[in-house]
Amino acid sequence: LRPIYKQIAENQNAEIFSANTLLVILGTSLLTARAGLSMALGAFLAGLLLAETEFSLQVESDIAPYRGLLLGLFFMTVGMSIDPKLLVSNFPVIAGTLALLLGGKTILVAVVGKLFGISIISAIRVGLLLAPGGEFAFVAFGEAVNQGIMSSQLSSLLFLVVGISMALTPWLAAGGQLIASRFELHDVRSLLPVESETDDLQDHIIICGFGRVGQIIAQLLSERLIPFVALDVSKIRSK
């Protein structure tokens, strides 16, 4: 895709750029449908392909007006697929699976984060943020049912578990914030990774402000292996 997008960028035509993005998404979706897979999986693969190009930020900017609407439609569809009767009749199983999913992912991510030098408080917070299931689970479960790998009843139960876990994301994030505000100030070791990362920097760039523009600049510098230090008044953004 890179040569195609480079050629389009040289023409400086925003309409052709957006049309080509839609062509990639729809074309990949149709190809996966022809191969017997779901169109949603094709759209996911198209997103991976577009993310690998250096024009991913422009693509993200082009689809930004539609992202909120499509996400809302997606979650409405997920909500309509949830059967309240199934939740009531299988509540112990669903509650146990949900606890296993959230607890297991939180512990796993926290352990991995600690191994990579993150403070234990920050590692737990990241674990809580990543604990819920992802949107791709719905695509994977639906495809598993279509291929006869998973029964429709099991798929419905897992849909409930993932959907409820995603609905709990704001409370999990708030819990992580509460833990950080209570204990991170007393965890002096949380500062060590930052100090160790900046000790050996030479000829680096300093980014003042780490909002949306600062993050884009940081991503471009990272892709070109240029060292940088970002400063921001917000403790959350600077992390």
PDB file of C-alpha atoms in Angstrom, residues 2-164:
ATOM      1  CA  ARG A   2       2.878   2.410   0.581  1.00  0.00           C
ATOM      2  CA  PRO A   3       3.729   3.008  -3.127  1.00  0.00           C
ATOM      3  CA  ILE A   4       0.048   3.642  -3.884  1.00  0.00           C
ATOM      4  CA  TYR A   5      -0.357   6.125  -1.051  1.00  0.00           C
ATOM      5  CA  LYS A   6       2.899   7.863  -1.949  1.00  0.00           C
ATOM      6  CA  GLN A   7       1.657   8.366  -5.496  1.00  0.00           C
ATOM      7  CA  ILE A   8      -1.662   9.719  -4.232  1.00  0.00           C
ATOM      8  CA  ALA A   9       0.118  12.023  -1.775  1.00  0.00           C
ATOM      9  CA  GLU A  10       2.179  13.497  -4.609  1.00  0.00           C
ATOM     10  CA  ASN A  11      -1.047  14.455  -6.397  1.00  0.00           C
ATOM     11  CA  GLN A  12      -2.192  16.307  -3.244  1.00  0.00           C
ATOM     12  CA  ASN A  13      -5.810  15.308  -3.743  1.00  0.00           C
ATOM     13  CA  ALA A  14      -7.630  14.694  -0.460  1.00  0.00           C
ATOM     14  CA  GLU A  15     -10.680  13.177  -2.160  1.00  0.00           C
ATOM     15  CA  ILE A  16      -8.639  10.505  -3.931  1.00  0.00           C
ATOM     16  CA  PHE A  17      -6.823   9.758  -0.677  1.00  0.00           C
ATOM     17  CA  SER A  18     -10.096   9.193   1.186  1.00  0.00           C
ATOM     18  CA  ALA A  19     -11.567   7.188  -1.696  1.00  0.00           C
ATOM     19  CA  ASN A  20      -8.510   4.937  -1.784  1.00  0.00           C
ATOM     20  CA  THR A  21      -8.836   4.309   1.953  1.00  0.00           C
ATOM     21  CA  LEU A  22     -12.461   3.255   1.494  1.00  0.00           C
ATOM     22  CA  LEU A  23     -11.435   1.069  -1.452  1.00  0.00           C
ATOM     23  CA  VAL A  24      -8.834  -0.731   0.675  1.00  0.00           C
ATOM     24  CA  ILE A  25     -11.332  -1.351   3.483  1.00  0.00           C
ATOM     25  CA  LEU A  26     -14.202  -2.495   1.262  1.00  0.00           C
ATOM     26  CA  GLY A  27     -11.931  -4.475  -1.051  1.00  0.00           C
ATOM     27  CA  THR A  28     -10.302  -6.382   1.800  1.00  0.00           C
ATOM     28  CA  SER A  29     -13.709  -7.045   3.354  1.00  0.00           C
ATOM     29  CA  LEU A  30     -15.069  -8.442   0.078  1.00  0.00           C
ATOM     30  CA  LEU A  31     -11.991 -10.625  -0.402  1.00  0.00           C
ATOM     31  CA  THR A  32     -12.356 -12.179   3.040  1.00  0.00           C
ATOM     32  CA  ALA A  33     -16.077 -12.695   2.381  1.00  0.00           C
ATOM     33  CA  ARG A  34     -15.227 -14.500  -0.872  1.00  0.00           C
ATOM     34  CA  ALA A  35     -12.759 -16.648   1.077  1.00  0.00           C
ATOM     35  CA  GLY A  36     -15.550 -17.742   3.419  1.00  0.00           C
ATOM     36  CA  LEU A  37     -14.578 -15.447   6.290  1.00  0.00           C
ATOM     37  CA  SER A  38     -16.502 -12.521   7.741  1.00  0.00           C
ATOM     38  CA  MET A  39     -16.362  -9.013   6.293  1.00  0.00           C
ATOM     39  CA  ALA A  40     -15.641  -7.693   9.791  1.00  0.00           C
ATOM     40  CA  LEU A  41     -12.420  -9.704   9.814  1.00  0.00           C
ATOM     41  CA  GLY A  42     -11.520  -8.182   6.449  1.00  0.00           C
ATOM     42  CA  ALA A  43     -12.088  -4.682   7.791  1.00  0.00           C
ATOM     43  CA  PHE A  44      -9.861  -5.523  10.761  1.00  0.00           C
ATOM     44  CA  LEU A  45      -7.090  -6.734   8.433  1.00  0.00           C
ATOM     45  CA  ALA A  46      -7.457  -3.582   6.338  1.00  0.00           C
ATOM     46  CA  GLY A  47      -6.955  -1.519   9.474  1.00  0.00           C
ATOM     47  CA  LEU A  48      -3.742  -3.400  10.221  1.00  0.00           C
ATOM     48  CA  LEU A  49      -2.474  -2.782   6.686  1.00  0.00           C
ATOM     49  CA  LEU A  50      -3.267   0.925   6.834  1.00  0.00           C
ATOM     50  CA  ALA A  51      -1.663   1.284  10.263  1.00  0.00           C
ATOM     51  CA  GLU A  52       1.649   0.029   8.849  1.00  0.00           C
ATOM     52  CA  THR A  53       1.917   2.890   6.344  1.00  0.00           C
ATOM     53  CA  GLU A  54       3.440   6.276   7.108  1.00  0.00           C
ATOM     54  CA  PHE A  55       0.091   7.845   6.191  1.00  0.00           C
ATOM     55  CA  SER A  56      -1.774   6.231   9.086  1.00  0.00           C
ATOM     56  CA  LEU A  57      -2.209   9.579  10.880  1.00  0.00           C
ATOM     57  CA  GLN A  58      -3.851  11.112   7.807  1.00  0.00           C
ATOM     58  CA  VAL A  59      -6.105   8.076   7.456  1.00  0.00           C
ATOM     59  CA  GLU A  60      -7.079   8.418  11.113  1.00  0.00           C
ATOM     60  CA  SER A  61      -7.850  12.097  10.565  1.00  0.00           C
ATOM     61  CA  ASP A  62     -10.033  11.321   7.532  1.00  0.00           C
ATOM     62  CA  ILE A  63     -12.162   8.733   9.304  1.00  0.00           C
ATOM     63  CA  ALA A  64     -12.415  10.674  12.602  1.00  0.00           C
ATOM     64  CA  PRO A  65     -15.862  12.187  11.798  1.00  0.00           C
ATOM     65  CA  TYR A  66     -17.320   8.728  11.212  1.00  0.00           C
ATOM     66  CA  ARG A  67     -15.544   6.868  13.985  1.00  0.00           C
ATOM     67  CA  GLY A  68     -17.857   7.972  16.773  1.00  0.00           C
ATOM     68  CA  LEU A  69     -20.985   7.207  14.768  1.00  0.00           C
ATOM     69  CA  LEU A  70     -19.784   3.770  13.708  1.00  0.00           C
ATOM     70  CA  LEU A  71     -18.621   2.924  17.233  1.00  0.00           C
ATOM     71  CA  GLY A  72     -22.028   3.904  18.547  1.00  0.00           C
ATOM     72  CA  LEU A  73     -23.704   1.702  15.937  1.00  0.00           C
ATOM     73  CA  PHE A  74     -21.348  -1.153  16.805  1.00  0.00           C
ATOM     74  CA  PHE A  75     -22.107  -1.021  20.522  1.00  0.00           C
ATOM     75  CA  MET A  76     -25.827  -0.701  19.827  1.00  0.00           C
ATOM     76  CA  THR A  77     -25.574  -3.910  17.806  1.00  0.00           C
ATOM     77  CA  VAL A  78     -23.683  -5.608  20.628  1.00  0.00           C
ATOM     78  CA  GLY A  79     -26.245  -4.453  23.166  1.00  0.00           C
ATOM     79  CA  MET A  80     -29.121  -5.768  21.055  1.00  0.00           C
ATOM     80  CA  SER A  81     -27.427  -9.168  20.848  1.00  0.00           C
ATOM     81  CA  ILE A  82     -27.367  -9.549  24.662  1.00  0.00           C
ATOM     82  CA  ASP A  83     -30.154 -11.743  25.997  1.00  0.00           C
ATOM     83  CA  PRO A  84     -31.217 -10.683  29.538  1.00  0.00           C
ATOM     84  CA  LYS A  85     -32.874 -14.066  30.119  1.00  0.00           C
ATOM     85  CA  LEU A  86     -29.580 -15.809  29.386  1.00  0.00           C
ATOM     86  CA  LEU A  87     -27.839 -13.511  31.869  1.00  0.00           C
ATOM     87  CA  VAL A  88     -30.315 -14.369  34.633  1.00  0.00           C
ATOM     88  CA  SER A  89     -30.389 -18.114  33.988  1.00  0.00           C
ATOM     89  CA  ASN A  90     -26.581 -18.431  33.769  1.00  0.00           C
ATOM     90  CA  PHE A  91     -25.581 -15.698  36.204  1.00  0.00           C
ATOM     91  CA  PRO A  92     -23.132 -17.808  38.308  1.00  0.00           C
ATOM     92  CA  VAL A  93     -21.289 -19.036  35.203  1.00  0.00           C
ATOM     93  CA  ILE A  94     -21.155 -15.574  33.649  1.00  0.00           C
ATOM     94  CA  ALA A  95     -20.045 -13.920  36.903  1.00  0.00           C
ATOM     95  CA  GLY A  96     -17.311 -16.508  37.424  1.00  0.00           C
ATOM     96  CA  THR A  97     -16.055 -16.218  33.849  1.00  0.00           C
ATOM     97  CA  LEU A  98     -16.111 -12.425  34.095  1.00  0.00           C
ATOM     98  CA  ALA A  99     -14.123 -12.484  37.344  1.00  0.00           C
ATOM     99  CA  LEU A 100     -11.630 -14.908  35.799  1.00  0.00           C
ATOM    100  CA  LEU A 101     -11.226 -12.694  32.714  1.00  0.00           C
ATOM    101  CA  LEU A 102     -10.754  -9.437  34.606  1.00  0.00           C
ATOM    102  CA  GLY A 103      -8.646 -10.898  37.407  1.00  0.00           C
ATOM    103  CA  GLY A 104      -6.492 -13.037  35.132  1.00  0.00           C
ATOM    104  CA  LYS A 105      -5.725 -10.269  32.650  1.00  0.00           C
ATOM    105  CA  THR A 106      -5.044  -7.745  35.417  1.00  0.00           C
ATOM    106  CA  ILE A 107      -2.572 -10.061  37.150  1.00  0.00           C
ATOM    107  CA  LEU A 108      -0.903 -11.102  33.885  1.00  0.00           C
ATOM    108  CA  VAL A 109      -0.444  -7.541  32.619  1.00  0.00           C
ATOM    109  CA  ALA A 110       0.723  -6.339  36.044  1.00  0.00           C
ATOM    110  CA  VAL A 111       3.347  -9.088  36.239  1.00  0.00           C
ATOM    111  CA  VAL A 112       4.589  -8.390  32.703  1.00  0.00           C
ATOM    112  CA  GLY A 113       4.692  -4.656  33.413  1.00  0.00           C
ATOM    113  CA  LYS A 114       6.696  -5.229  36.575  1.00  0.00           C
ATOM    114  CA  LEU A 115       9.157  -7.404  34.650  1.00  0.00           C
ATOM    115  CA  PHE A 116       9.697  -4.524  32.223  1.00  0.00           C
ATOM    116  CA  GLY A 117      10.564  -2.133  35.042  1.00  0.00           C
ATOM    117  CA  ILE A 118       7.236  -0.381  35.597  1.00  0.00           C
ATOM    118  CA  SER A 119       6.332   0.384  39.196  1.00  0.00           C
ATOM    119  CA  ILE A 120       3.855  -2.049  40.742  1.00  0.00           C
ATOM    120  CA  ILE A 121       1.169   0.652  41.106  1.00  0.00           C
ATOM    121  CA  SER A 122       1.456   1.675  37.455  1.00  0.00           C
ATOM    122  CA  ALA A 123       1.516  -1.981  36.400  1.00  0.00           C
ATOM    123  CA  ILE A 124      -1.719  -2.690  38.300  1.00  0.00           C
ATOM    124  CA  ARG A 125      -3.330   0.380  36.779  1.00  0.00           C
ATOM    125  CA  VAL A 126      -2.384  -0.717  33.260  1.00  0.00           C
ATOM    126  CA  GLY A 127      -3.685  -4.183  34.065  1.00  0.00           C
ATOM    127  CA  LEU A 128      -7.064  -2.766  35.096  1.00  0.00           C
ATOM    128  CA  LEU A 129      -7.282  -0.702  31.911  1.00  0.00           C
ATOM    129  CA  LEU A 130      -6.477  -3.689  29.687  1.00  0.00           C
ATOM    130  CA  ALA A 131      -8.533  -6.222  31.647  1.00  0.00           C
ATOM    131  CA  PRO A 132     -11.825  -5.929  29.696  1.00  0.00           C
ATOM    132  CA  GLY A 133     -12.333  -7.879  26.507  1.00  0.00           C
ATOM    133  CA  GLY A 134     -11.851  -6.255  23.120  1.00  0.00           C
ATOM    134  CA  GLU A 135     -14.137  -5.615  20.168  1.00  0.00           C
ATOM    135  CA  PHE A 136     -12.336  -8.212  18.063  1.00  0.00           C
ATOM    136  CA  ALA A 137     -13.673 -10.914  20.394  1.00  0.00           C
ATOM    137  CA  PHE A 138     -17.126 -10.440  18.858  1.00  0.00           C
ATOM    138  CA  VAL A 139     -15.682 -10.958  15.386  1.00  0.00           C
ATOM    139  CA  ALA A 140     -13.726 -14.032  16.499  1.00  0.00           C
ATOM    140  CA  PHE A 141     -16.688 -15.636  18.293  1.00  0.00           C
ATOM    141  CA  GLY A 142     -19.007 -14.993  15.354  1.00  0.00           C
ATOM    142  CA  GLU A 143     -16.530 -16.552  12.953  1.00  0.00           C
ATOM    143  CA  ALA A 144     -16.054 -19.533  15.273  1.00  0.00           C
ATOM    144  CA  VAL A 145     -19.811 -20.153  15.220  1.00  0.00           C
ATOM    145  CA  ASN A 146     -19.927 -19.878  11.422  1.00  0.00           C
ATOM    146  CA  GLN A 147     -17.112 -22.411  11.101  1.00  0.00           C
ATOM    147  CA  GLY A 148     -18.735 -24.822  13.565  1.00  0.00           C
ATOM    148  CA  ILE A 149     -15.910 -24.500  16.096  1.00  0.00           C
ATOM    149  CA  MET A 150     -18.120 -23.036  18.828  1.00  0.00           C
ATOM    150  CA  SER A 151     -21.773 -23.564  19.683  1.00  0.00           C
ATOM    151  CA  SER A 152     -24.147 -20.610  19.452  1.00  0.00           C
ATOM    152  CA  GLN A 153     -25.050 -20.914  23.157  1.00  0.00           C
ATOM    153  CA  LEU A 154     -21.414 -20.758  24.253  1.00  0.00           C
ATOM    154  CA  SER A 155     -20.890 -17.829  21.907  1.00  0.00           C
ATOM    155  CA  SER A 156     -23.853 -16.004  23.471  1.00  0.00           C
ATOM    156  CA  LEU A 157     -22.417 -16.556  26.959  1.00  0.00           C
ATOM    157  CA  LEU A 158     -19.018 -15.228  25.904  1.00  0.00           C
ATOM    158  CA  PHE A 159     -20.696 -12.276  24.193  1.00  0.00           C
ATOM    159  CA  LEU A 160     -22.278 -11.423  27.533  1.00  0.00           C
ATOM    160  CA  VAL A 161     -18.992 -11.746  29.414  1.00  0.00           C
ATOM    161  CA  VAL A 162     -17.064  -9.550  26.968  1.00  0.00           C
ATOM    162  CA  GLY A 163     -19.878  -7.013  26.706  1.00  0.00           C
ATOM    163  CA  ILE A 164     -20.199  -6.651  30.476  1.00  0.00           C
TER     164      ILE A 164
END
